Every structure is written in structure tokens, then in C-alpha cells.
Coordinates of C-alpha atoms in Angstrom, one line a residue:
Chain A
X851 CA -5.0 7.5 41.3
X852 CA -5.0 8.4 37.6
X853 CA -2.8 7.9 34.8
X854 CA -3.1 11.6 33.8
X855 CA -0.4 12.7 36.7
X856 CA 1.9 10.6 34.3
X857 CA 0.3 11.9 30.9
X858 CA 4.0 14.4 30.3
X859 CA 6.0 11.2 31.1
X860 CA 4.0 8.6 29.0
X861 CA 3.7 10.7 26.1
X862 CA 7.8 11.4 26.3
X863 CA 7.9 7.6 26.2
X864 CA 5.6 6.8 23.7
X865 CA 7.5 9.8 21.3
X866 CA 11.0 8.1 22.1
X867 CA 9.6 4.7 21.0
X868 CA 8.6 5.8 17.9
X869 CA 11.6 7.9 17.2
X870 CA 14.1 4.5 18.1
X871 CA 11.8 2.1 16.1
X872 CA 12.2 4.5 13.3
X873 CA 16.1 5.4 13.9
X874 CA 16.8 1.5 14.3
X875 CA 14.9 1.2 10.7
X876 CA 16.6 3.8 9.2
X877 CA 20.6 3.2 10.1
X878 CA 20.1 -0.2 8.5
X879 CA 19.3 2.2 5.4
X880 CA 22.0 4.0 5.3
X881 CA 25.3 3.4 3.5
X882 CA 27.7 2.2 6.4
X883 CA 25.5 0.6 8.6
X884 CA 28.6 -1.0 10.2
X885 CA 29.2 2.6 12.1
X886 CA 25.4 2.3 12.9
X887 CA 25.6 -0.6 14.6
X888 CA 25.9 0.8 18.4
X889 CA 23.0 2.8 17.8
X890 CA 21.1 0.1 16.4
X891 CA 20.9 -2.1 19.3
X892 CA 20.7 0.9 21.7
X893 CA 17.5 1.9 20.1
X894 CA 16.3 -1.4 20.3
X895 CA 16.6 -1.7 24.1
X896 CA 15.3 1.8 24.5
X897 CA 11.8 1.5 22.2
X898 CA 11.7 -1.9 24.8
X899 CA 12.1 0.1 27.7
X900 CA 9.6 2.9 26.7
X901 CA 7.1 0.7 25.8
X902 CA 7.6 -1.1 29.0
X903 CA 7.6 2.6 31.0
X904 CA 4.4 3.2 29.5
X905 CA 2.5 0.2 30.7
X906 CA 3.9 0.5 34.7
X907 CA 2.7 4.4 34.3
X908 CA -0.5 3.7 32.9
X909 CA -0.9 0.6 35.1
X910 CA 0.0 1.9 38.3
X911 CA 3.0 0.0 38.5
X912 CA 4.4 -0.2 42.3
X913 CA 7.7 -0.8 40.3
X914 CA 6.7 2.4 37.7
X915 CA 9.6 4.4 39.5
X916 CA 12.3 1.9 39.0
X917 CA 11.4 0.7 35.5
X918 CA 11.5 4.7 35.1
X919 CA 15.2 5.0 36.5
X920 CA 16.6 2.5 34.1
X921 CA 14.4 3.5 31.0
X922 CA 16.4 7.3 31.7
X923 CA 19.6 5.5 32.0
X924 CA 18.7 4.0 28.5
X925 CA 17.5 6.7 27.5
X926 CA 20.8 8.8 28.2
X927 CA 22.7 6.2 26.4
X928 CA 20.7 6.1 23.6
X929 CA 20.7 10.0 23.4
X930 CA 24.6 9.6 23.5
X931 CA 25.4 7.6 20.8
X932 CA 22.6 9.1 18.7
X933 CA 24.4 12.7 19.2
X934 CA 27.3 11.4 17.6
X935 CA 26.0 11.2 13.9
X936 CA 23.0 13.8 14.2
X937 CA 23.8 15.0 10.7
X938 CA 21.8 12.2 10.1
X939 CA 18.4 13.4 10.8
X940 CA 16.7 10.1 12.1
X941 CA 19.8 10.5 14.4
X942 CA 19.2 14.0 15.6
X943 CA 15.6 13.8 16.2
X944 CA 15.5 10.2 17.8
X945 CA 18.5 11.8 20.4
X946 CA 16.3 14.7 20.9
X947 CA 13.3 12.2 21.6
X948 CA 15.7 10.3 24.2
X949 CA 17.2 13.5 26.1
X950 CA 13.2 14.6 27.1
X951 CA 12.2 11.2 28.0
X952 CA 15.2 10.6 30.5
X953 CA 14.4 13.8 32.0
X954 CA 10.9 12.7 32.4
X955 CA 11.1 9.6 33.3
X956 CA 14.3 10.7 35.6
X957 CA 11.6 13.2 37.3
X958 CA 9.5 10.2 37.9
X959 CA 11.9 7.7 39.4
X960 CA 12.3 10.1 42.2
X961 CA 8.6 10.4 43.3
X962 CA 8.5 9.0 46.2
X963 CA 4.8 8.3 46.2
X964 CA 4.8 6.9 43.0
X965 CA 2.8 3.0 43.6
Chain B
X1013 CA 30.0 -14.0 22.7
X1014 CA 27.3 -16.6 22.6
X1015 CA 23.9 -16.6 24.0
X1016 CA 24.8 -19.8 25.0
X1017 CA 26.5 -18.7 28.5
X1018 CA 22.9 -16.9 29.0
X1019 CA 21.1 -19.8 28.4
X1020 CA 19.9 -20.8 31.6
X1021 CA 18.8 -17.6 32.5
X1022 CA 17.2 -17.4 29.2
X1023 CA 15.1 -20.9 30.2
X1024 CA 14.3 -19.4 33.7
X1025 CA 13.0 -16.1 32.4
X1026 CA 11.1 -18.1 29.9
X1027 CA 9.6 -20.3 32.0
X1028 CA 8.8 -17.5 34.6
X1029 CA 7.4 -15.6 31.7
X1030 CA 4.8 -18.2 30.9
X1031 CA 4.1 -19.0 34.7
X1032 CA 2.9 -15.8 35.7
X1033 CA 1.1 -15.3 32.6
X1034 CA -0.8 -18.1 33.2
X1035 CA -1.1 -17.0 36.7
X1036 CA -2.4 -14.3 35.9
X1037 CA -5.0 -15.6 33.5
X1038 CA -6.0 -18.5 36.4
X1039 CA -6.2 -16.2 39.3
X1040 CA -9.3 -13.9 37.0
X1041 CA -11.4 -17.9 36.8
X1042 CA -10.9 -17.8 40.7
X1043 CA -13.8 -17.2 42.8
X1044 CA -12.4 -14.5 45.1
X1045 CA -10.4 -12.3 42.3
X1046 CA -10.4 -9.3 44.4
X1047 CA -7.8 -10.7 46.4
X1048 CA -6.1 -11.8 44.2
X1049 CA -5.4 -8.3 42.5
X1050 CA -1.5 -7.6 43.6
X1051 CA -0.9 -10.9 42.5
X1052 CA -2.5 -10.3 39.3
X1053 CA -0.6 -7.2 38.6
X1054 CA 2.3 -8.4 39.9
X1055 CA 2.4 -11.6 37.6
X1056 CA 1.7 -9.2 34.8
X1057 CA 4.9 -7.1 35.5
X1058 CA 6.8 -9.7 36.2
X1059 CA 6.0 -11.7 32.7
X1060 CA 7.0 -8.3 31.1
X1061 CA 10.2 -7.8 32.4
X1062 CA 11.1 -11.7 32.0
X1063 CA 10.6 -11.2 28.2
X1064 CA 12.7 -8.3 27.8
X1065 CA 15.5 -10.1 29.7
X1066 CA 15.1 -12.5 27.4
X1067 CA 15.6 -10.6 24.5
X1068 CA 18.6 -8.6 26.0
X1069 CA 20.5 -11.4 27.1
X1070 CA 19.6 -13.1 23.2
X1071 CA 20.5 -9.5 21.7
X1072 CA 24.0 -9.2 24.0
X1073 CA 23.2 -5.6 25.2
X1074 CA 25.1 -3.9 27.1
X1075 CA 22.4 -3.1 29.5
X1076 CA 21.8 -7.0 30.3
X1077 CA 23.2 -6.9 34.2
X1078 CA 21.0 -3.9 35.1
X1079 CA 17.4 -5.5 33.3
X1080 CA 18.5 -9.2 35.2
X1081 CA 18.9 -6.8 38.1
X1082 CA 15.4 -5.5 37.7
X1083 CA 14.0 -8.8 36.7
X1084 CA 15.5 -10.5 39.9
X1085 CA 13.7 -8.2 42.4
X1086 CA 10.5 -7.7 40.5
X1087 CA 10.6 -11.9 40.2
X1088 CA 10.7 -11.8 43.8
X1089 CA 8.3 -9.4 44.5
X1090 CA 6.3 -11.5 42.6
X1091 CA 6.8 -15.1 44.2
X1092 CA 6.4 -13.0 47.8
X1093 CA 2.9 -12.6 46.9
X1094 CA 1.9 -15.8 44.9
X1095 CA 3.0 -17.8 48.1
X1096 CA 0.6 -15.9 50.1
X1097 CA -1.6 -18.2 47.9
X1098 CA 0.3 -21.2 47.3
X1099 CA -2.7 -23.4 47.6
X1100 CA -3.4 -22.5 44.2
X1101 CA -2.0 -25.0 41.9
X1102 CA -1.1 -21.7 39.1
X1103 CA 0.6 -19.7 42.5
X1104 CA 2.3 -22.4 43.9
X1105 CA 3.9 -23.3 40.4
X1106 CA 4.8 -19.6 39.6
X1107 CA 6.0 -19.2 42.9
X1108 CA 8.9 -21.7 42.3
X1109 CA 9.4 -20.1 38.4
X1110 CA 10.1 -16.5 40.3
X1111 CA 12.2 -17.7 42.9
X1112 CA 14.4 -19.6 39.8
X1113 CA 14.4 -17.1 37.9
X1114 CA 14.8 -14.6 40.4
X1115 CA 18.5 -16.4 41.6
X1116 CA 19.4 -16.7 37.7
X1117 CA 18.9 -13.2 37.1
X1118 CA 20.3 -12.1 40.4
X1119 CA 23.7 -14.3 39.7
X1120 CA 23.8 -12.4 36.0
X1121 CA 23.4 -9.1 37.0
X1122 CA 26.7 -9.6 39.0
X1123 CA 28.5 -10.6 36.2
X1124 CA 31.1 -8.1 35.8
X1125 CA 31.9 -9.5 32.6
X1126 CA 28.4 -9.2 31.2
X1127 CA 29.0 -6.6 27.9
Chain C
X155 CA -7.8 -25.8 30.7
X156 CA -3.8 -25.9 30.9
X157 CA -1.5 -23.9 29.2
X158 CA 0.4 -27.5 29.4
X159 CA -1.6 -28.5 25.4
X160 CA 0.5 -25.4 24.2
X161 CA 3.7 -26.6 25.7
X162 CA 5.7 -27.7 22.4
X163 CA 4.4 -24.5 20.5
X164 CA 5.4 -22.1 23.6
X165 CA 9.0 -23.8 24.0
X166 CA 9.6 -23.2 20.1
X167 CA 8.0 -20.0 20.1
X168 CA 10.4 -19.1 22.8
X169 CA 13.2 -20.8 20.8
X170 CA 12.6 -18.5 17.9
X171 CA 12.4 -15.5 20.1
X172 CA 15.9 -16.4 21.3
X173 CA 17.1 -17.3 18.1
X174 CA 16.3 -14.5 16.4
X175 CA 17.0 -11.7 19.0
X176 CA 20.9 -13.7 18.7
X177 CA 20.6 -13.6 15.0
X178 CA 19.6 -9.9 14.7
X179 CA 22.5 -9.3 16.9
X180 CA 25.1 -11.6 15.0
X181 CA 24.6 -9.8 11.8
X182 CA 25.2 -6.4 12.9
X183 CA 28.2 -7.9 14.0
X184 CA 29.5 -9.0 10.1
X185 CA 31.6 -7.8 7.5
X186 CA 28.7 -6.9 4.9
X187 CA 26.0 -5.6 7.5
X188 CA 24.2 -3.6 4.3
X189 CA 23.4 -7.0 2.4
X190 CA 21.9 -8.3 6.0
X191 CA 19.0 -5.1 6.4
X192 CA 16.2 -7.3 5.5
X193 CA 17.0 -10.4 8.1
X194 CA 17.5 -7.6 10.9
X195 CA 14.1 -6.4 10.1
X196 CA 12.9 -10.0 10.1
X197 CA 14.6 -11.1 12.8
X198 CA 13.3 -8.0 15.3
X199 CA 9.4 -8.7 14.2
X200 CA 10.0 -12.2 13.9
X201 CA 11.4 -12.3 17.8
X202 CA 8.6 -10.0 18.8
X203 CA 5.3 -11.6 17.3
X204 CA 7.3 -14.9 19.3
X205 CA 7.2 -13.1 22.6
X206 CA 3.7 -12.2 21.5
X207 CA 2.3 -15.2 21.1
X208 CA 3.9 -17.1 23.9
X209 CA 1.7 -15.0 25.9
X210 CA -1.2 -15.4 24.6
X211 CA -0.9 -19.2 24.9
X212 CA -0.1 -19.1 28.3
X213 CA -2.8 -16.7 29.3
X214 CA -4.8 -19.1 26.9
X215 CA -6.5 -15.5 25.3
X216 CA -9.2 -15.6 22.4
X217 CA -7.2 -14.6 20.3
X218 CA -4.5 -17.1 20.3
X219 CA -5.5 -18.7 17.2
X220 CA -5.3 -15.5 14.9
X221 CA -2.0 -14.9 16.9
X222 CA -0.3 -18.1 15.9
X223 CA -1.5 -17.6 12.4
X224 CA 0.3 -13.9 12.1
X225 CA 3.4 -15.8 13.8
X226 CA 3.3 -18.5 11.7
X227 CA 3.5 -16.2 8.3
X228 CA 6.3 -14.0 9.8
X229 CA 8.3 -16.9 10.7
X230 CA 8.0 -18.2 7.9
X231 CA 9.1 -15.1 6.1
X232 CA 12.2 -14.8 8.5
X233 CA 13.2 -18.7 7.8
X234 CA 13.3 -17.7 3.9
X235 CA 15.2 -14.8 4.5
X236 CA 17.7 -16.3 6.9
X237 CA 18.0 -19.7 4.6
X238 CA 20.1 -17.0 1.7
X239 CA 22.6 -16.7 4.3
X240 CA 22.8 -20.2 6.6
X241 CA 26.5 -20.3 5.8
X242 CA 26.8 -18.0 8.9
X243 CA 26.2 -19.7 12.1
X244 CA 23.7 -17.6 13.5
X245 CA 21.3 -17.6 10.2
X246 CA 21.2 -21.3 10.1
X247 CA 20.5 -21.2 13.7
X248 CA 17.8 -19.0 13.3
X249 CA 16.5 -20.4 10.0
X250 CA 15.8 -23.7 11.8
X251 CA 14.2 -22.2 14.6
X252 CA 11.3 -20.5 12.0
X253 CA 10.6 -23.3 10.5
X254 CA 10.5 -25.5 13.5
X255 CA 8.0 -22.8 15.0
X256 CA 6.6 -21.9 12.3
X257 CA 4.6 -25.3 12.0
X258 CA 4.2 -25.3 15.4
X259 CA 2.1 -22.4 15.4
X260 CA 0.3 -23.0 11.9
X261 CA -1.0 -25.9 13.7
X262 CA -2.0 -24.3 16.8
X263 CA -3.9 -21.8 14.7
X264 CA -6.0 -24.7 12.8
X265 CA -7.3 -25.9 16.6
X266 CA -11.0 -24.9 16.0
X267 CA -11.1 -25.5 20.4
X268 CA -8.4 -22.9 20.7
X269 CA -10.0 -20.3 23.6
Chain D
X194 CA 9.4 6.1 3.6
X195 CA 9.0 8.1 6.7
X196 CA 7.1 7.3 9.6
X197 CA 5.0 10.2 9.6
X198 CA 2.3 8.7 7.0
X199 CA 1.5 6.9 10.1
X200 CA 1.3 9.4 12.6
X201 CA -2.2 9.2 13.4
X202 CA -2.5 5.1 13.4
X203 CA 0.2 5.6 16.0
X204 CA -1.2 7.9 17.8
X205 CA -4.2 6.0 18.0
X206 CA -2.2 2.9 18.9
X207 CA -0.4 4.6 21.6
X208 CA -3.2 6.4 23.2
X209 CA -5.6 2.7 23.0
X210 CA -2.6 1.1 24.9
X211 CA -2.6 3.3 27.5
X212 CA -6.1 3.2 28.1
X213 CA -6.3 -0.4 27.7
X214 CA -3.2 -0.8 30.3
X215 CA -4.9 1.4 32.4
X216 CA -8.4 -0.1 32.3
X217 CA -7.0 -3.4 33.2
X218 CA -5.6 -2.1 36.3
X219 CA -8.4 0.0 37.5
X220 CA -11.4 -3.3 36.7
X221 CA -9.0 -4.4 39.8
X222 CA -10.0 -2.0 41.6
X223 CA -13.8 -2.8 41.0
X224 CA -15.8 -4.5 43.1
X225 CA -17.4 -6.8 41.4
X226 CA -13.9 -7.9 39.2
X227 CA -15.4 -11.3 38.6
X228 CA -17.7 -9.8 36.1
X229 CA -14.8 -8.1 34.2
X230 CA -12.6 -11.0 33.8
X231 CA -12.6 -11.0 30.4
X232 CA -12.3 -7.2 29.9
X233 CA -8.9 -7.6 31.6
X234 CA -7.8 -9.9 29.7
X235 CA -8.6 -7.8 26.2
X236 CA -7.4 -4.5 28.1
X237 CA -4.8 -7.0 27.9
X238 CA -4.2 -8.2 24.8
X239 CA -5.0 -5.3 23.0
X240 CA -2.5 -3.0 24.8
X241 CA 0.0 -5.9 23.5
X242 CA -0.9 -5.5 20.2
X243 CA -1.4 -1.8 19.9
X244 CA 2.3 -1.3 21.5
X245 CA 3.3 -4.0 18.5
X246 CA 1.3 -1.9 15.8
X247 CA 2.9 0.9 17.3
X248 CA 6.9 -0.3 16.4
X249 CA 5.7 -1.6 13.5
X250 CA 4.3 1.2 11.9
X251 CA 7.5 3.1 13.3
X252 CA 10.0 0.7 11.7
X253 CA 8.2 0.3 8.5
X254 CA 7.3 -3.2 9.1
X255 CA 6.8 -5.2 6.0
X256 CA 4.3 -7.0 7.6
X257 CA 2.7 -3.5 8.9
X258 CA -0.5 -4.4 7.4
X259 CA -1.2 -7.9 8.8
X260 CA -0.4 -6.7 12.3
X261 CA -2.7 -3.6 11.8
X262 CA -5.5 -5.9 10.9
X263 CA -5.3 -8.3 13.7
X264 CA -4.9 -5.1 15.9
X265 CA -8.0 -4.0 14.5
X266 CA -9.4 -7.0 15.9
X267 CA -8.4 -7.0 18.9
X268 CA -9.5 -3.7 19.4
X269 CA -12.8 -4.0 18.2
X270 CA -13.6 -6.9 20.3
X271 CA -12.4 -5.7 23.4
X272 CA -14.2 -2.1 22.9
X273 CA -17.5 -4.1 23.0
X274 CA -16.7 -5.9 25.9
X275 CA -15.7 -2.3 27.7
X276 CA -19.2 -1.4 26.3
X277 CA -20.9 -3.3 28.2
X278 CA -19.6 -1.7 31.6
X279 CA -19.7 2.1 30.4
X280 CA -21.0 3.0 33.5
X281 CA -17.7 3.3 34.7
X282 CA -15.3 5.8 33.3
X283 CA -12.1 3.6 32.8
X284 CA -14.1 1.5 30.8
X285 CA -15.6 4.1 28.4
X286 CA -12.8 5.7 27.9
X287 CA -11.0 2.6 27.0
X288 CA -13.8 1.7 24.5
X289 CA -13.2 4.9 22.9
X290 CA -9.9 4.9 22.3
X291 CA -10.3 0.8 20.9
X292 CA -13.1 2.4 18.7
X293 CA -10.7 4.8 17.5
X294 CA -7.9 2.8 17.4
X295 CA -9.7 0.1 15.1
X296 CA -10.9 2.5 12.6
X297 CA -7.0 3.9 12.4
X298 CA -5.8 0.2 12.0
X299 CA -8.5 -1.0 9.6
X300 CA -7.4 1.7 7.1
X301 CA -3.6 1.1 7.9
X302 CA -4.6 -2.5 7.0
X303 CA -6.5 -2.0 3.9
X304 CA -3.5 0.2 2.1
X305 CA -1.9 -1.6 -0.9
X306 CA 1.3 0.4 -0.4
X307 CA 2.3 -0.4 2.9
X308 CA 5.7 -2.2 3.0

């Protein structure tokens, strides 16, 4: 088994990390952080996730498809809230980030022969 | 809300996060590794997830029932295999972290009330 | 060797981790959020190089040493930051923690027999 | 500040922790894992770091440098290690990407105007 069948997924990952590590940075820039703060801790938990997701792919995780359900469900949350204030830009493209890595790692969670 | 309510989960997924990383460090100084390779990669996952339970239960996010959830099964996962080996000293001790933190996390991810 | 000689530095590097995770939380929490940006930022490296380092300790890895060191500084960095604000609970909280583990791991990374 | 100045130390990070994450699994796989004990535990570490280089660099880290330096490190030592076993492709592939990954660091490290 390679990690290369799970290149699309861990690359989706590694993108939304970034882009919530950067989006958590940025909100604390703006002028009412207060509104921000939702968003803040929802990109915290979902660069934690992602990095997380990357390590079962890349490792050959036997729990890689669960880790992968919860990190869309993250994901999809993260998206959410992020998609309310996309006229911020760190916003828009970390929500844009999120949406492609839950479908990703929502294709993943279902393969069943994922070890 | 106080992390305080959390905090004997918090001490279990501690203390199972430095168990199995010390398991997993012991178990490459054995002299038959090869078997010891689930266990190994097991340990690793498991001192992952522990860490990030950590944080969310610290942090308060709202995704702390599902990650216990997840910690609770990979813990147990994780204690399965180590007994296999419990003659180990480093197995037989992470052993009894996962299964403690594996009831911890499993009695917080039922928490209805956990926000 | 035992990952037992880096007992007191792994419970207060877990300490921290806890602390600070809360902290970061707390302060999104507050009135003035905007005056707070820098202890968020300290708080979320602060609780990460923790998490970090508790690890490498346990798995008793070469680079444990140079580890404790980088924790050490950012700790120490976090404590000052934290120490303008200890009127609020959770900054005093975390303040304290730091410190506490911020000598802990300044002498961990003076043992010339770390391995 | 955007994150984009660090695009390719990023890259590099996120590519090295892959390989590292995925080295470490398949030296379980080996035969003779005895003799690559301590490659999995730098695959180890350094994936640790890289993904911590990673969020740093994304959040605009005041202490980006320091953790780019130690992750230079890291990566340098455990791409000789993989070295020593490029006869197997996991290996060499890892030791390129930590080669890559260090030179990417050591120049993130060296710049007076991180912050």
C-alpha cells in the first residue's frame, strides 16, 4: 500500500490547515474580533484535525477512515461559519479550503478498504 | 464553563498520551520489534488523538463529545493489542492508561451537555 | 532508561498545555478580545510546543533537550504576556503554569545525559 | 503579512511530514526493523516538527524562526539516518524531502524579518 492513493485527500488537508492557521491568525487582526470568535476556535480544531488526517493517510492508519469522517464533519463546520463573513478574504478562501477537504476526506471515510 | 469538570479526562488522556508514547519508543529497544508493529502504530495513534482531546476539552469546543468518542475506541483498540503483550513492563502499563482513559472518554462523549 | 526522570517536567508541561488551551479559550470569551490578540497567539504556540515536548520526553527522543529549550523560551514569552493581564482568572492561571514549566523545561534542557 | 512569503517552506514542511509519517510506517514493514529503530523514531519527530513549522509559518508565529531552526535540525539529522538505508525507496524518498525541507527551514530561520 502507498500513500499516493491518498495524495488528492492529503494535499486537501494539508491546504485547509494552512488556510485555518492563517484565518485563526487573521480574525484576531481584524477590528471586531468578538464576532470572530466562533470561527476562531473552529479553525483551531480543524488545522488539528487536518494535521491529524494527514498522518493516519500517510501512515496507513487502520483508523485513517474514521479520523477522515470527523475531520469532514469539522471541516463542514468550519466551512459554515467561515461563509458567514467571506467578505473577509482570509474568510472566503479558508471556507473554500474546508468545503474541498470535507468532500475529500468524506470520499475517504467511505472506503471500505481503507487500513 | 471550566475545564475543571474535564479534568479527569484531561489527567487520563494525559497520562495515556505519555504511556503509549513511551510504549512506543520501548517496544523499537525490544528484541522481536516485528511483532510488535500494530502495537507500535497503534500507540502512536492513540498518543495523537489523546493530545488533541486534551486540548479540546482545555479549549471547550464544541466538537469535544465526538474526539472523546474517537479517543475512547482508538484507546481501546490500543490496550486490545498492548495486552497481547502485557509481559512487557511498557505494554502492561499502557494497557491500564488506555483502558482509563478509554472509560473517561467514553463517559464524556455521552455528555449531552458537553458544548 | 524511564521516562519516570522526566516525570515533574511532563506533568507541568502538560499543565501548561491545559492552561493555555483554557486561557486561549477564556479570552475570546472577554469584553476587549482586540487588546488580548497577542496572548491568543501565545497561548496556541505556547500549548502546542507543551504537547510537543511531552512527547518527546516520553519517547525519550534525541532531541529532547533542544525541545525543552524552544519550550522553555515560548513559555517564558507567554508567562510575560499573560502576567499584563492576571487580573482575569484564566491569565493568572495560565501565567503560573509558564513559569512553573518554564524552569522545568530550562532544566531539562541543561541535562548534558538527556538522549 | 500574508502567509504566502512562506509558501514554499510550507510546502516543503508539509510534503517532509508526509514522507516522514510514511517512512515510519513502512520501516515496520521491513524485515530487519531492529536496524531502523532510530529512523522511526526521527521519521517521528521530524513529522512532529515539520506539521509545527507548518502552523507556524501559517499563523505568523513570532517565534516562526526558532521553530524553523530546530526543524531544520531535526530534519537534517534524520535525512542522514534515512541515508544510510537508501536502498529502500521509503527511505530515500524521505531523505529527500528532509534534505529539502532543511534547506527551506534554514533560510526561514535565518530571516531578520520574520515576526
Amino acid at each position: 500500500m502507498s500513500h499516493q492513493k491518498f495524495k488528492d485527500c492529503i494535499d486537501a488537508c494539508s491546504e485547509c490547515a494552512v488556510e485555518c492557521s492563517h484565518c485563526e491568525s487573521e480574525c484576531l487582526n481584524e477590528q471586531d474580533v468578538k464576532m470572530l470568535a466562533r470561527c476562531i476556535k473552529l479553525d483551531h480544531d480543524c488545522a488539528a484535525i487536518c494535521l491529524f488526517a494527514m498522518q493516519a493517510m500517510a501512515s496507513g492508519s487502520e483508523f485513517t477512515e474514521k479520523i477522515c469522517k470527523l475531520c469532514a464533519e469539522i471541516c463542514t463546520a468550519c466551512a459554515e461559519e467561515c461563509e458567514k463573513h467571506a467578505h473577509m478574504e482570509h474568510c472566503k478562501n479558508c471556507a473554500e479550503s474546508c468545503r474541498k477537504c470535507a468532500v475529500e476526506c468524506s470520499n475517504m471515510s467511505k472506503l471500505s478498504t481503507v487500513k
